Coordinates of N, CA, C and O in Angstrom, one line a residue:
M611 N 117.3 120.3 179.6 CA 116.4 119.1 180.9 C 117.4 119.6 182.1 O 118.3 119.4 182.2
T612 N 116.4 120.1 183.1 CA 117.0 119.8 184.5 C 116.7 118.6 185.0 O 115.8 118.1 185.1
S613 N 118.1 118.5 185.2 CA 118.1 116.8 185.8 C 117.5 116.7 187.2 O 117.8 117.7 188.2
T614 N 116.0 115.9 187.8 CA 115.5 116.0 189.0 C 116.9 115.2 189.9 O 116.4 115.2 191.0
T615 N 117.5 114.5 189.5 CA 118.6 113.5 190.2 C 120.0 114.4 190.3 O 120.8 113.2 190.5
A616 N 120.3 115.6 190.4 CA 121.6 115.6 190.3 C 122.3 116.1 191.7 O 123.3 115.7 191.8
T617 N 121.7 115.6 192.8 CA 121.8 115.3 194.2 C 122.1 114.3 194.3 O 122.6 114.2 195.6
T618 N 121.7 113.5 193.8 CA 122.0 111.9 193.9 C 123.4 111.8 193.9 O 123.7 111.7 193.0
P619 N 123.5 110.7 194.8 CA 124.9 110.2 194.8 C 125.3 109.3 193.5 O 124.6 108.8 193.1
A620 N 126.5 109.5 193.3 CA 127.0 109.2 191.9 C 126.8 107.5 191.5 O 126.4 107.3 190.5
T621 N 126.7 106.6 192.8 CA 126.5 105.6 192.6 C 125.1 105.5 192.4 O 124.3 104.5 191.5
T622 N 124.3 106.0 192.7 CA 122.6 105.9 192.8 C 122.2 106.3 191.3 O 121.4 105.7 190.9
L623 N 122.7 107.2 191.1 CA 122.2 107.5 189.6 C 122.9 106.7 189.0 O 121.8 106.7 187.8
L624 N 124.1 106.5 188.6 CA 124.1 105.3 188.0 C 123.5 103.8 187.6 O 122.9 103.5 186.7
D625 N 123.1 103.4 188.6 CA 122.1 102.5 189.1 C 120.8 102.9 188.5 O 120.3 102.2 187.7
H626 N 120.3 104.0 188.7 CA 119.3 104.7 187.9 C 119.5 104.7 186.2 O 118.1 104.1 185.7
I627 N 120.1 104.9 185.9 CA 120.4 104.8 184.6 C 120.7 103.6 184.1 O 119.4 103.3 182.7
I628 N 121.2 102.7 184.6 CA 121.1 101.3 184.2 C 119.5 100.5 183.9 O 119.0 100.1 183.5
D629 N 118.9 100.8 185.6 CA 117.7 100.4 185.5 C 116.7 100.7 184.5 O 115.8 100.1 184.1
T630 N 116.6 102.3 184.4 CA 116.2 102.7 183.6 C 116.1 102.1 182.0 O 115.3 101.9 181.2
A631 N 117.3 102.2 181.7 CA 117.6 101.4 180.1 C 117.3 100.2 179.9 O 117.1 99.7 179.3
G632 N 117.8 99.6 181.4 CA 117.3 97.9 180.9 C 116.4 97.8 180.8 O 115.3 96.7 180.1
A633 N 115.3 98.4 181.4 CA 113.4 98.2 181.5 C 113.1 98.5 180.1 O 112.4 97.5 179.7
L634 N 113.5 99.2 179.5 CA 113.2 99.8 178.2 C 113.8 99.2 177.3 O 113.1 98.6 176.2
F635 N 115.1 98.7 177.7 CA 115.7 97.8 176.1 C 115.1 96.4 176.5 O 114.6 95.9 175.2
Y636 N 114.4 95.7 177.8 CA 113.6 94.4 177.3 C 112.3 94.4 177.6 O 112.0 93.6 176.4
R637 N 111.6 95.6 177.6 CA 110.5 95.6 177.2 C 110.5 96.4 175.4 O 109.4 95.9 174.9
E638 N 111.0 97.1 175.0 CA 111.0 97.6 173.3 C 112.0 97.2 172.5 O 112.1 97.4 171.6
G639 N 112.9 97.0 173.3 CA 114.4 95.9 172.0 C 115.4 97.5 172.0 O 115.0 98.4 172.4
T640 N 116.7 96.6 172.3 CA 117.7 97.7 172.2 C 118.1 98.4 170.8 O 118.4 99.9 171.0
K641 N 117.6 98.0 169.9 CA 117.6 98.9 168.5 C 116.6 99.9 168.6 O 116.8 101.2 167.5
S642 N 115.2 99.7 169.2 CA 114.1 100.7 168.9 C 114.2 101.7 170.1 O 113.4 102.7 169.8
V643 N 115.3 101.5 171.3 CA 115.4 102.3 171.8 C 116.7 103.5 172.1 O 117.7 102.5 172.2
G644 N 116.4 104.7 171.9 CA 117.8 105.3 171.6 C 118.5 106.0 172.9 O 117.4 106.1 173.8
V645 N 119.6 106.7 172.7 CA 120.2 107.4 173.9 C 119.0 108.2 174.2 O 119.2 108.8 175.5
D646 N 119.2 109.4 173.6 CA 117.9 110.5 173.8 C 116.7 110.1 174.8 O 116.4 110.4 175.6
R647 N 116.4 108.8 174.5 CA 115.0 108.4 175.0 C 115.0 107.9 176.2 O 114.4 108.2 177.4
I648 N 116.4 107.4 176.4 CA 116.9 106.8 178.2 C 117.1 108.3 178.9 O 117.0 108.2 180.0
I649 N 117.6 108.9 177.9 CA 118.3 110.5 179.0 C 116.7 110.9 179.3 O 116.7 111.5 180.5
L650 N 115.7 110.8 178.5 CA 114.5 111.8 179.0 C 113.8 111.0 180.2 O 113.1 111.1 180.6
E651 N 113.8 109.6 180.1 CA 113.2 108.7 180.7 C 113.9 108.8 182.2 O 113.2 108.4 183.3
A652 N 114.9 108.7 182.1 CA 115.8 108.7 183.5 C 116.1 110.1 184.1 O 116.4 110.0 185.0
G653 N 115.5 111.1 183.2 CA 115.9 112.4 184.0 C 117.2 113.0 184.1 O 116.9 113.6 185.1
V654 N 118.0 112.6 183.5 CA 119.2 113.4 183.4 C 119.5 113.7 182.2 O 119.0 114.0 181.2
A655 N 120.6 114.8 182.3 CA 121.4 115.4 181.2 C 122.3 114.6 180.4 O 122.8 113.8 180.7
K656 N 122.5 114.7 179.1 CA 123.0 114.1 178.4 C 124.7 113.9 178.7 O 125.2 113.2 178.5
A657 N 124.9 115.2 179.1 CA 126.5 115.1 179.8 C 126.5 113.8 180.8 O 127.7 113.4 181.0
T658 N 125.7 113.8 181.7 CA 125.7 112.9 182.6 C 125.9 111.6 182.4 O 126.2 110.6 182.5
M659 N 125.0 111.3 180.8 CA 124.9 110.0 180.6 C 126.4 109.4 179.9 O 126.6 108.6 180.1
Y660 N 126.9 110.3 178.6 CA 128.1 110.2 178.4 C 129.2 110.3 179.6 O 130.0 110.0 179.2
R661 N 129.2 110.5 181.0 CA 129.9 110.7 181.7 C 130.2 109.1 182.4 O 131.6 108.8 182.2
Y662 N 129.1 108.6 182.1 CA 129.1 107.2 182.5 C 129.4 106.1 181.4 O 130.4 104.8 181.6
F663 N 128.8 106.2 180.3 CA 128.7 105.6 179.2 C 129.5 106.2 178.1 O 128.8 107.2 177.5
S664 N 130.1 105.4 177.2 CA 130.9 105.9 175.8 C 130.0 105.9 174.8 O 130.2 106.7 173.8
G665 N 128.9 104.9 174.9 CA 127.7 105.2 173.7 C 126.9 104.1 174.1 O 127.1 103.3 175.3
K666 N 125.9 104.0 173.3 CA 124.8 102.6 173.8 C 125.6 101.4 173.9 O 124.6 100.8 174.5
D667 N 126.5 100.8 173.0 CA 126.9 99.5 173.2 C 127.4 99.6 174.7 O 127.4 98.5 175.2
A668 N 128.0 100.3 175.2 CA 128.5 99.9 176.7 C 127.0 100.2 177.2 O 127.6 99.8 178.6
L669 N 126.2 101.1 177.1 CA 124.8 100.8 178.0 C 124.5 100.1 177.9 O 124.1 99.0 179.2
V670 N 124.1 99.1 176.8 CA 123.7 97.7 177.0 C 124.3 96.7 177.3 O 123.8 95.8 178.0
A671 N 125.7 96.5 177.1 CA 126.3 95.7 177.8 C 126.3 96.1 179.8 O 126.1 94.8 180.1
A672 N 126.1 97.3 180.2 CA 126.4 97.2 181.3 C 124.6 96.9 181.8 O 124.7 96.3 182.8
C673 N 123.6 97.2 180.9 CA 122.4 96.8 181.4 C 122.3 95.2 181.8 O 121.7 94.6 182.3
L674 N 123.3 94.3 180.6 CA 122.9 93.0 180.6 C 123.4 92.4 181.8 O 123.4 91.5 182.3
Q675 N 124.4 93.1 182.1 CA 125.7 92.7 183.4 C 124.6 93.0 184.3 O 124.7 91.7 185.5
R676 N 123.9 93.9 184.6 CA 123.2 94.2 185.6 C 122.4 93.1 186.1 O 122.1 92.7 187.3
R677 N 121.4 92.6 184.8 CA 120.4 91.6 184.7 C 120.9 90.4 185.0 O 120.5 89.6 185.7
H678 N 122.0 90.1 184.7 CA 122.8 88.8 185.2 C 122.7 88.6 186.9 O 122.6 87.4 187.0
D679 N 123.5 89.6 187.1 CA 123.6 89.8 188.6 C 122.3 89.6 189.3 O 122.1 88.7 189.9
R680 N 121.4 90.3 188.9 CA 119.9 90.5 189.5 C 119.5 88.6 189.2 O 118.4 88.0 190.4
V681 N 119.4 88.1 187.6 CA 118.7 86.9 187.8 C 119.4 86.0 188.5 O 118.7 85.0 189.4
M682 N 120.9 85.9 188.8 CA 121.6 84.7 189.4 C 121.5 84.8 191.0 O 121.0 83.7 191.8
E683 N 121.2 86.1 191.5 CA 120.8 86.4 193.1 C 119.3 86.2 192.9 O 118.7 85.4 194.2
A684 N 118.2 86.1 192.2 CA 117.2 85.8 192.5 C 116.8 84.1 192.8 O 116.0 83.8 193.2
L685 N 117.5 83.7 191.2 CA 117.3 82.3 191.4 C 118.1 81.5 193.1 O 117.4 80.7 193.5
R686 N 119.2 82.4 192.9 CA 119.7 81.8 194.5 C 118.8 82.1 195.9 O 118.5 81.1 196.6
K687 N 118.1 82.7 196.1 CA 117.3 83.5 197.0 C 116.0 82.4 196.8 O 115.3 81.8 197.9
G688 N 115.6 81.9 195.4 CA 114.5 80.9 195.3 C 114.8 79.7 195.6 O 114.3 79.1 196.2
L689 N 116.1 79.3 195.4 CA 116.6 77.6 196.0 C 116.6 77.7 197.0 O 116.3 76.9 197.9
E690 N 117.0 79.1 197.8 CA 117.1 78.8 199.4 C 115.5 78.6 199.8 O 115.9 78.4 201.4
K691 N 114.3 79.1 199.6 CA 113.0 78.5 199.7 C 113.0 77.8 199.8 O 111.7 77.4 200.0
G692 N 113.2 77.3 198.9 CA 112.9 76.0 198.2 C 113.2 74.3 199.5 O 113.8 74.6 200.1
P693 N 113.3 73.4 198.5 CA 113.6 72.1 199.2 C 115.3 72.1 199.3 O 115.9 72.9 198.5
A694 N 115.7 71.6 200.3 CA 117.4 71.6 200.7 C 118.0 70.3 199.5 O 119.0 70.8 199.6
D695 N 117.3 69.3 199.3 CA 117.9 68.1 197.9 C 118.0 69.0 197.0 O 117.3 69.6 196.4
G696 N 119.1 68.7 196.6 CA 119.9 69.4 195.3 C 119.1 68.8 193.5 O 118.4 69.6 193.2
V697 N 118.6 67.8 193.8 CA 118.0 67.3 193.0 C 116.4 67.8 192.8 O 116.2 68.2 191.6
A698 N 116.3 68.1 193.9 CA 114.4 68.5 193.7 C 114.9 70.2 193.7 O 114.0 70.8 193.2
Q699 N 115.9 70.9 193.9 CA 116.0 72.0 194.1 C 116.6 72.3 192.6 O 116.1 73.4 191.9
A700 N 117.3 71.6 191.5 CA 116.8 71.7 190.1 C 115.5 71.5 189.5 O 115.3 72.3 188.5
L701 N 114.7 70.6 189.7 CA 113.5 70.8 189.4 C 113.0 72.1 190.1 O 112.0 72.6 188.9
S702 N 113.1 72.6 190.9 CA 112.1 74.0 191.5 C 112.9 75.1 190.8 O 111.6 76.0 190.8
V703 N 114.1 74.7 189.8 CA 114.3 76.1 188.9 C 113.2 76.6 187.9 O 113.0 77.4 187.9
F704 N 112.5 75.4 187.6 CA 111.6 75.7 186.8 C 110.3 76.0 187.4 O 109.7 76.8 186.5
E705 N 110.2 75.9 188.4 CA 108.9 76.3 189.2 C 109.0 77.8 189.1 O 108.1 78.5 189.2
L706 N 110.6 78.3 189.4 CA 110.6 79.7 189.7 C 110.4 80.4 188.4 O 109.8 81.2 188.3
L707 N 110.8 79.3 186.8 CA 110.4 79.8 186.0 C 109.1 80.2 185.2 O 108.6 81.2 184.9
H708 N 108.2 79.1 186.2 CA 106.9 79.0 185.6 C 106.2 80.3 186.5 O 105.3 80.8 185.3
V709 N 106.4 80.9 187.6 CA 106.1 82.0 188.6 C 106.6 83.2 187.5 O 105.7 83.9 187.2
K710 N 107.8 83.2 187.2 CA 108.3 84.6 186.4 C 107.8 84.6 185.5 O 107.0 85.8 185.0
G711 N 107.5 83.5 184.2 CA 107.2 83.3 183.0 C 105.5 83.6 183.0 O 105.0 84.0 181.9
G712 N 104.6 83.6 184.2 CA 103.4 83.8 184.0 C 103.2 85.6 184.3 O 102.2 86.1 184.3
S713 N 104.4 86.5 184.4 CA 104.1 88.1 184.5 C 104.0 88.2 183.1 O 104.3 88.1 182.0
P714 N 103.0 89.3 182.7 CA 102.5 90.0 181.6 C 103.6 91.0 181.3 O 103.5 91.1 179.9
D715 N 104.8 91.2 182.0 CA 105.9 91.7 181.5 C 107.3 90.8 180.8 O 108.1 91.3 180.5
F716 N 106.9 89.8 181.1 CA 107.8 89.0 180.8 C 108.0 88.5 179.3 O 107.2 88.2 178.3
R717 N 109.3 88.7 178.7 CA 109.7 89.0 177.4 C 110.4 87.5 177.2 O 110.9 87.6 175.7
G718 N 110.7 86.5 177.5 CA 111.5 85.7 177.3 C 113.4 86.0 177.9 O 113.2 86.8 178.8
C719 N 114.3 85.4 177.4 CA 115.5 85.5 177.8 C 115.9 87.0 177.3 O 116.1 86.8 175.9
A720 N 116.5 87.6 178.0 CA 116.9 88.9 177.9 C 118.1 89.1 177.0 O 118.6 89.8 176.3
F721 N 119.1 88.0 177.4 CA 120.6 87.8 176.8 C 120.4 87.0 175.6 O 120.6 87.6 174.5
M722 N 118.9 86.0 175.0 CA 119.0 85.3 173.8 C 118.3 87.3 172.8 O 118.6 87.4 171.5
L723 N 117.8 87.7 173.5 CA 116.9 89.3 172.7 C 118.1 90.1 172.2 O 118.4 90.5 171.4
A724 N 119.1 90.3 173.6 CA 120.0 91.2 173.3 C 120.9 90.8 172.0 O 121.6 91.5 171.4
V725 N 121.5 89.5 172.3 CA 122.4 88.7 171.0 C 121.7 88.8 169.6 O 122.3 89.3 168.7
A726 N 120.4 88.6 169.6 CA 119.8 88.7 168.3 C 119.7 90.0 167.9 O 119.9 90.1 166.6
E727 N 119.7 91.0 168.5 CA 119.8 92.3 167.9 C 121.2 93.6 168.2 O 121.2 94.0 167.6
N728 N 122.2 92.5 168.5 CA 123.4 93.0 168.6 C 124.4 91.9 168.2 O 125.2 91.5 169.2
E729 N 123.9 91.3 167.2 CA 125.3 90.1 166.4 C 126.4 90.5 166.4 O 127.3 89.6 166.5
T730 N 126.4 91.7 165.8 CA 128.1 92.3 165.8 C 129.0 92.5 167.3 O 130.1 92.9 167.3
S731 N 128.1 92.6 168.1 CA 128.6 92.8 169.8 C 129.3 91.7 170.4 O 128.4 90.8 170.8
E732 N 130.6 91.7 170.3 CA 131.6 90.4 171.0 C 131.1 90.5 172.4 O 131.3 89.8 173.2
E733 N 131.1 92.3 173.0 CA 130.8 92.4 174.0 C 129.5 91.7 174.6 O 129.5 90.9 176.0
V734 N 128.9 91.9 173.9 CA 126.9 91.5 174.4 C 126.9 90.2 174.1 O 126.7 89.3 175.0
R735 N 127.7 89.5 173.4 CA 127.5 87.8 173.3 C 128.6 87.6 174.6 O 128.5 86.2 174.8
A736 N 129.6 88.1 175.0 CA 130.6 87.5 176.0 C 129.6 87.7 177.6 O 129.7 86.6 178.1
I737 N 129.0 88.6 177.1 CA 127.7 88.7 178.5 C 126.9 87.7 178.7 O 126.4 86.7 179.7
A738 N 126.5 87.6 177.3 CA 125.3 86.3 177.4 C 126.0 85.2 177.4 O 125.2 84.0 178.2
R739 N 127.2 84.6 177.0 CA 127.5 83.2 177.0 C 128.1 83.3 178.8 O 127.6 82.2 179.3
G740 N 128.5 84.0 179.5 CA 128.6 84.0 180.4 C 127.4 83.9 181.8 O 128.0 83.2 182.6
H741 N 126.1 84.3 181.0 CA 125.4 84.3 181.8 C 124.9 82.6 182.0 O 124.6 82.2 182.8
K742 N 124.6 82.2 180.4 CA 124.7 80.7 180.2 C 125.4 79.7 180.6 O 125.3 78.9 181.3
D743 N 126.6 80.3 181.2 CA 127.7 79.5 181.9 C 127.3 79.3 183.3 O 127.4 78.4 183.7
A744 N 126.5 80.1 183.7 CA 126.7 80.4 184.9 C 125.3 79.6 185.8 O 125.3 79.0 186.5
V745 N 124.4 79.6 184.5 CA 123.1 79.1 184.8 C 123.6 77.5 185.0 O 122.8 76.5 185.4
L746 N 124.1 77.0 183.6 CA 125.0 75.6 183.5 C 125.3 75.4 184.6 O 125.6 74.5 185.2
A747 N 126.4 76.0 185.1 CA 127.5 75.7 186.7 C 126.2 75.7 187.6 O 126.7 74.8 188.3
M748 N 125.4 76.6 188.0 CA 124.1 76.4 188.8 C 123.5 74.8 188.9 O 123.6 74.1 189.5
F749 N 123.2 74.8 187.7 CA 122.4 73.3 187.8 C 123.3 71.8 187.8 O 123.0 70.8 188.6
E750 N 124.4 72.4 187.3 CA 125.5 71.2 187.5 C 125.9 70.9 189.1 O 126.0 69.5 189.7
A751 N 126.0 72.3 189.8 CA 126.2 72.0 191.3 C 125.3 71.4 191.8 O 125.3 70.9 193.2
L752 N 123.8 71.0 191.3 CA 122.9 71.0 192.4 C 122.7 69.3 192.4 O 122.5 68.9 192.9
L753 N 123.2 68.8 191.3 CA 123.3 67.3 190.9 C 124.3 66.5 191.9 O 125.6 67.5 192.4
P754 N 123.8 65.6 192.2 CA 125.0 64.3 193.4 C 126.4 64.5 192.0 O 126.5 64.0 191.2
A755 N 127.6 64.8 193.2 CA 128.9 64.3 191.8 C 128.9 63.2 191.6 O 130.0 63.4 191.1
A756 N 128.9 62.4 192.6 CA 128.7 61.1 192.2 C 128.2 60.5 190.9 O 128.7 59.1 190.5
W757 N 127.2 61.4 190.4 CA 126.4 60.7 189.4 C 127.0 60.6 188.1 O 127.8 61.4 187.9
P758 N 127.0 59.5 187.4 CA 128.2 59.7 186.2 C 127.2 60.5 185.2 O 126.3 60.7 185.0
Q759 N 128.0 60.8 184.4 CA 127.9 62.1 183.1 C 127.0 63.4 183.6 O 125.9 63.6 183.4
R760 N 127.3 63.7 185.0 CA 126.5 65.2 185.5 C 126.6 66.2 184.7 O 125.8 66.8 184.6
A761 N 128.2 66.4 184.1 CA 128.0 67.5 183.2 C 127.0 67.9 181.9 O 126.7 68.8 181.8
T762 N 127.0 66.4 181.1 CA 125.8 66.6 180.0 C 124.5 66.6 181.2 O 123.8 67.0 179.9
L763 N 124.0 65.7 182.0 CA 122.9 66.3 182.7 C 122.3 67.8 182.7 O 121.3 68.3 182.2
A764 N 123.5 68.6 183.4 CA 123.5 69.6 183.3 C 123.2 70.5 182.3 O 122.1 71.3 182.1
A765 N 123.8 70.1 181.2 CA 123.6 70.8 180.0 C 122.2 70.5 179.5 O 121.5 71.5 178.7
Q766 N 121.5 68.9 179.8 CA 120.2 68.7 179.3 C 119.6 70.0 179.7 O 118.5 70.1 179.1
L767 N 119.2 69.8 181.3 CA 118.3 70.7 182.0 C 118.7 72.2 181.8 O 118.0 73.0 181.5
N768 N 120.1 72.6 181.7 CA 120.1 74.1 180.8 C 119.3 74.3 179.4 O 118.4 75.5 179.4
L769 N 119.2 73.4 178.6 CA 118.9 73.6 176.9 C 117.1 73.3 177.4 O 116.4 73.8 177.0
L770 N 116.5 72.4 178.2 CA 115.5 72.4 178.9 C 114.7 73.8 179.3 O 113.7 74.3 178.7
Y771 N 115.6 74.3 179.9 CA 115.3 75.6 180.7 C 115.2 77.0 180.0 O 114.2 77.5 179.9
D772 N 116.2 76.8 178.8 CA 116.0 77.9 177.4 C 115.3 77.6 176.9 O 114.2 78.7 176.1
G773 N 114.8 76.4 176.4 CA 113.8 76.2 175.8 C 112.2 76.4 176.3 O 111.3 77.0 175.3
A774 N 112.1 76.0 177.3 CA 111.1 76.4 178.2 C 110.6 78.2 177.9 O 109.9 78.6 178.0
M775 N 111.9 78.7 178.3 CA 111.6 80.8 178.3 C 111.5 80.9 176.6 O 110.3 81.3 176.5
A776 N 112.2 80.2 175.8 CA 111.6 80.5 174.5 C 110.0 80.2 173.7 O 109.1 81.1 173.5
Q777 N 109.4 78.9 174.6 CA 107.9 78.9 174.3 C 107.2 79.7 175.1 O 105.8 80.0 174.1
I778 N 107.4 79.8 176.6 CA 106.5 81.4 177.0 C 106.6 82.2 176.0 O 105.3 83.0 176.4
L779 N 107.7 82.8 175.4 CA 107.8 84.0 175.1 C 106.7 83.8 174.2 O 105.9 84.8 173.5
I780 N 107.0 82.8 172.8 CA 106.1 82.5 171.6 C 104.6 82.3 172.1 O 103.7 82.5 171.5
Q781 N 104.5 81.2 172.9 CA 102.7 80.7 173.0 C 102.3 81.5 174.0 O 100.7 81.9 174.4
R782 N 103.1 82.4 174.8 CA 102.3 83.0 176.1 C 101.8 82.1 177.3 O 100.5 82.6 177.6
D783 N 102.4 81.5 177.3 CA 101.7 80.1 178.0 C 103.0 79.5 179.6 O 103.8 79.2 178.9
A784 N 103.1 80.2 180.3 CA 103.8 80.0 181.5 C 104.0 78.4 181.8 O 105.4 77.8 182.1
G785 N 103.0 77.7 181.6 CA 102.9 76.0 181.4 C 104.2 75.3 181.0 O 104.5 74.2 181.0
A786 N 105.0 76.1 179.7 CA 106.2 75.4 179.1 C 107.3 75.3 180.6 O 107.8 73.9 180.2
A787 N 107.2 76.0 181.3 CA 108.0 75.6 182.0 C 107.7 74.7 183.2 O 108.7 73.5 183.4
L788 N 106.4 74.0 183.5 CA 106.4 73.0 184.1 C 106.1 71.7 183.4 O 106.7 70.5 183.5
L789 N 106.0 71.8 181.7 CA 106.1 70.7 181.3 C 108.0 70.6 180.9 O 108.4 69.4 180.7
A790 N 108.7 71.4 181.0 CA 110.0 71.2 180.7 C 110.5 70.8 182.1 O 111.6 69.7 182.3
R791 N 109.9 71.3 183.4 CA 110.3 70.7 184.7 C 109.9 69.3 184.7 O 110.6 67.9 185.1
D792 N 108.7 68.6 184.0 CA 108.4 66.8 184.2 C 109.5 66.3 183.1 O 110.2 65.3 183.8
C793 N 109.9 66.7 182.0 CA 110.8 66.5 181.2 C 112.0 66.1 181.9 O 113.0 65.0 182.3
A794 N 112.8 67.2 182.9 CA 113.6 66.9 183.8 C 113.8 66.0 184.3 O 114.5 65.2 184.9
A795 N 112.3 65.7 185.2 CA 112.4 64.7 186.3 C 112.4 63.6 185.7 O 112.9 62.7 186.6
V796 N 112.2 63.3 184.5 CA 112.6 62.2 184.1 C 113.9 61.6 183.6 O 114.4 60.8 184.0
L797 N 114.8 62.9 183.2 CA 116.2 62.7 183.0 C 116.7 62.5 184.3 O 117.6 61.7 184.7
L798 N 116.2 63.4 185.5 CA 116.6 63.4 186.8 C 116.5 61.8 187.2 O 117.7 61.0 188.0
A799 N 115.7 61.1 187.4 CA 115.1 59.9 187.8 C 115.9 59.0 186.9 O 116.1 58.1 187.6
A800 N 116.2 58.7 185.8 CA 116.7 57.7 185.0 C 118.2 58.1 185.8 O 119.1 56.9 186.0
A801 N 119.1 59.4 186.0 CA 119.9 59.6 186.4 C 120.3 59.0 187.8 O 121.2 57.9 188.0
A802 N 119.6 59.0 188.6 CA 119.1 58.6 189.8 C 119.5 57.1 190.0 O 120.2 56.1 190.6
N803 N 118.6 56.3 189.0 CA 118.6 54.9 188.7 C 119.8 54.1 188.3 O 120.2 52.9 188.8
G804 N 120.4 54.9 187.5 CA 121.8 54.6 187.2 C 123.1 54.6 188.0 O 123.5 53.7 187.6
A805 N 123.0 55.5 189.0 CA 124.0 56.1 189.8 C 123.7 54.8 190.7 O 124.3 54.2 191.3
R806 N 122.4 54.6 191.2 CA 121.9 53.2 192.1 C 122.6 52.2 191.5 O 122.8 50.7 192.5
A807 N 122.5 51.8 190.3 CA 123.1 50.4 189.7 C 124.1 50.5 189.3 O 124.6 49.1 189.5
R808 N 125.2 51.4 189.7 CA 126.6 51.0 189.5 C 127.1 50.2 190.6 O 126.7 50.2 191.4

């Protein structure tokens, strides 16, 4: 096959391969999409693919890292457009998920899906853990530093967030994100009351 992107700068070509593979992996699964399919869809030569990636595992890891970067950036931008108060921002994370989960392309958490399909890959697990830790840290950073059990509360919010993603995937109902938000609001109100009572 003749590559249609041969004159594209190397960084842009690399991005193109990762974006193409990432979309295919998310839509169809990492196990069912082979390297030859990615080469065909990306319109690159096999030699080009293997110049950037030693194999499929390395490509899966690169796609997950790219998705992590994009998800965290989307959350950051979404929070910037929302309320200034950290507690209200924590609730707005679930509202952002509601919008995202309403897309017909939404298949749930890409990191959970990747780990389920690549159980033996420690690299995939490490990236997935890093992503989940980053979301947890985001929730914790939004909560008032003076609140007791702040880390535990952030972990509870994180669990609600993951559970909502799973429910949206299974039930095909983005309303799960709003139900999770309402549960989070109860937890946050209790924490605020507890902090005031100290």
